[in-house]
Amino acid sequence: MTISAGRLSHPAVRALVTALNNHDEQAFFDALTADATMSDDGADRDLREWCDREVFATRGHLDVRSESDHGLSLVADYRNDTWGEMRTRWRFTVADGKVSRFETGQA
């Protein structure tokens, strides 16, 4: 069973996941702080480069399986045209109503 993006409990996370699933690059970056950072499997990455490669150019999509920590932690099935589908974990840090950092990796 999945949790639709529109039902995620944290508004900043909900905005980011909704934009990702809608392939709305403008809304995705609008949901982030100007100085947002991210990591993938424990390694910091260039956020824009990673998002271009792993999300927007490859039609990335999150099917959220569970959320915890007041909606700031997710377990989701992530898929894109490059890697197929895999179980992933996501951890979000929020500042001023926007995501300032996210960490993802295989669950």
mmCIF file of C-alpha atoms in Angstrom:
data_model
loop_
_atom_site.group_PDB
_atom_site.id
_atom_site.type_symbol
_atom_site.label_atom_id
_atom_site.label_comp_id
_atom_site.label_asym_id
_atom_site.label_seq_id
_atom_site.Cartn_x
_atom_site.Cartn_y
_atom_site.Cartn_z
ATOM 1 C CA MET A 1 0.000 0.000 0.000
ATOM 2 C CA THR A 2 1.304 3.433 -0.855
ATOM 3 C CA ILE A 3 0.720 6.900 0.581
ATOM 4 C CA SER A 4 -0.153 9.391 -2.146
ATOM 5 C CA ALA A 5 2.082 12.455 -2.256
ATOM 6 C CA GLY A 6 -0.910 14.675 -1.497
ATOM 7 C CA ARG A 7 -1.467 12.850 1.806
ATOM 8 C CA LEU A 8 2.060 13.182 3.184
ATOM 9 C CA SER A 9 1.922 14.844 6.580
ATOM 10 C CA HIS A 10 4.741 17.405 6.300
ATOM 11 C CA PRO A 11 3.843 20.250 3.906
ATOM 12 C CA ALA A 12 7.420 20.887 2.704
ATOM 13 C CA VAL A 13 8.001 17.192 1.992
ATOM 14 C CA ARG A 14 4.566 16.929 0.366
ATOM 15 C CA ALA A 15 5.407 19.842 -1.975
ATOM 16 C CA LEU A 16 8.757 18.326 -2.961
ATOM 17 C CA VAL A 17 7.461 14.794 -3.555
ATOM 18 C CA THR A 18 4.441 16.077 -5.474
ATOM 19 C CA ALA A 19 6.697 18.147 -7.741
ATOM 20 C CA LEU A 20 9.058 15.192 -8.256
ATOM 21 C CA ASN A 21 6.213 12.846 -9.189
ATOM 22 C CA ASN A 22 4.704 15.436 -11.520
ATOM 23 C CA HIS A 23 8.097 16.002 -13.185
ATOM 24 C CA ASP A 24 7.661 19.698 -12.391
ATOM 25 C CA GLU A 25 11.231 20.928 -12.187
ATOM 26 C CA GLN A 26 10.236 24.522 -11.344
ATOM 27 C CA ALA A 27 7.969 23.469 -8.451
ATOM 28 C CA PHE A 28 10.626 21.017 -7.238
ATOM 29 C CA PHE A 29 13.319 23.676 -6.962
ATOM 30 C CA ASP A 30 10.788 26.157 -5.545
ATOM 31 C CA ALA A 31 10.218 23.660 -2.695
ATOM 32 C CA LEU A 32 13.939 23.827 -1.809
ATOM 33 C CA THR A 33 15.869 26.557 -0.044
ATOM 34 C CA ALA A 34 18.329 28.461 -2.243
ATOM 35 C CA ASP A 35 21.268 26.737 -0.523
ATOM 36 C CA ALA A 36 19.752 23.239 -0.323
ATOM 37 C CA THR A 37 22.066 20.223 -0.253
ATOM 38 C CA MET A 38 21.637 16.480 -0.657
ATOM 39 C CA SER A 39 23.376 13.152 -0.340
ATOM 40 C CA ASP A 40 22.910 9.803 -2.060
ATOM 41 C CA ASP A 41 24.016 6.630 -0.265
ATOM 42 C CA GLY A 42 25.989 8.744 2.231
ATOM 43 C CA ALA A 43 27.935 10.812 -0.309
ATOM 44 C CA ASP A 44 27.161 14.492 -0.815
ATOM 45 C CA ARG A 45 26.250 15.242 -4.417
ATOM 46 C CA ASP A 46 25.696 18.336 -6.528
ATOM 47 C CA LEU A 47 21.956 18.754 -6.047
ATOM 48 C CA ARG A 48 21.058 20.153 -9.477
ATOM 49 C CA GLU A 49 23.247 17.694 -11.362
ATOM 50 C CA TRP A 50 21.902 14.740 -9.375
ATOM 51 C CA CYS A 51 18.272 15.819 -9.830
ATOM 52 C CA ASP A 52 18.751 16.340 -13.556
ATOM 53 C CA ARG A 53 20.323 12.885 -13.959
ATOM 54 C CA GLU A 54 18.319 10.827 -11.426
ATOM 55 C CA VAL A 55 14.915 12.546 -11.518
ATOM 56 C CA PHE A 56 14.064 14.793 -14.441
ATOM 57 C CA ALA A 57 15.954 13.278 -17.393
ATOM 58 C CA THR A 58 14.920 9.768 -16.326
ATOM 59 C CA ARG A 59 11.297 10.307 -15.216
ATOM 60 C CA GLY A 60 11.886 9.589 -11.529
ATOM 61 C CA HIS A 61 8.902 8.661 -9.357
ATOM 62 C CA LEU A 62 8.396 7.954 -5.643
ATOM 63 C CA ASP A 63 5.776 5.536 -4.330
ATOM 64 C CA VAL A 64 5.848 6.255 -0.602
ATOM 65 C CA ARG A 65 5.420 3.143 1.554
ATOM 66 C CA SER A 66 5.709 4.746 5.001
ATOM 67 C CA GLU A 67 6.558 7.968 6.771
ATOM 68 C CA SER A 68 7.925 8.666 10.246
ATOM 69 C CA ASP A 69 9.507 11.446 12.311
ATOM 70 C CA HIS A 70 6.563 13.803 11.713
ATOM 71 C CA GLY A 71 6.775 13.203 7.963
ATOM 72 C CA LEU A 72 10.491 13.995 7.646
ATOM 73 C CA SER A 73 11.522 10.387 6.976
ATOM 74 C CA LEU A 74 10.123 8.243 4.193
ATOM 75 C CA VAL A 75 10.558 4.722 2.909
ATOM 76 C CA ALA A 76 9.593 4.598 -0.746
ATOM 77 C CA ASP A 77 9.893 2.582 -3.913
ATOM 78 C CA TYR A 78 11.818 4.865 -6.262
ATOM 79 C CA ARG A 79 11.966 4.220 -9.971
ATOM 80 C CA ASN A 80 13.471 5.907 -12.978
ATOM 81 C CA ASP A 81 14.318 4.957 -16.541
ATOM 82 C CA THR A 82 17.977 4.307 -15.695
ATOM 83 C CA TRP A 83 17.846 2.108 -12.597
ATOM 84 C CA GLY A 84 14.352 0.650 -12.625
ATOM 85 C CA GLU A 85 12.754 0.352 -9.178
ATOM 86 C CA MET A 86 14.356 0.029 -5.758
ATOM 87 C CA ARG A 87 13.348 0.454 -2.125
ATOM 88 C CA THR A 88 14.820 3.702 -0.817
ATOM 89 C CA ARG A 89 14.880 5.788 2.334
ATOM 90 C CA TRP A 90 14.587 9.573 2.393
ATOM 91 C CA ARG A 91 15.357 11.981 5.242
ATOM 92 C CA PHE A 92 14.450 15.658 4.971
ATOM 93 C CA THR A 93 15.609 18.742 6.850
ATOM 94 C CA VAL A 94 13.293 21.744 6.631
ATOM 95 C CA ALA A 95 14.054 25.441 7.199
ATOM 96 C CA ASP A 96 11.580 28.293 6.781
ATOM 97 C CA GLY A 97 8.978 25.970 5.264
ATOM 98 C CA LYS A 98 11.234 24.582 2.538
ATOM 99 C CA VAL A 99 13.483 21.542 2.275
ATOM 100 C CA SER A 100 17.076 22.588 3.013
ATOM 101 C CA ARG A 101 18.590 19.095 2.745
ATOM 102 C CA PHE A 102 17.559 15.629 1.745
ATOM 103 C CA GLU A 103 19.426 12.378 2.144
ATOM 104 C CA THR A 104 18.483 9.324 0.156
ATOM 105 C CA GLY A 105 19.813 5.841 -0.371
ATOM 106 C CA GLN A 106 18.816 2.246 -0.697
ATOM 107 C CA ALA A 107 16.741 0.933 2.187
#
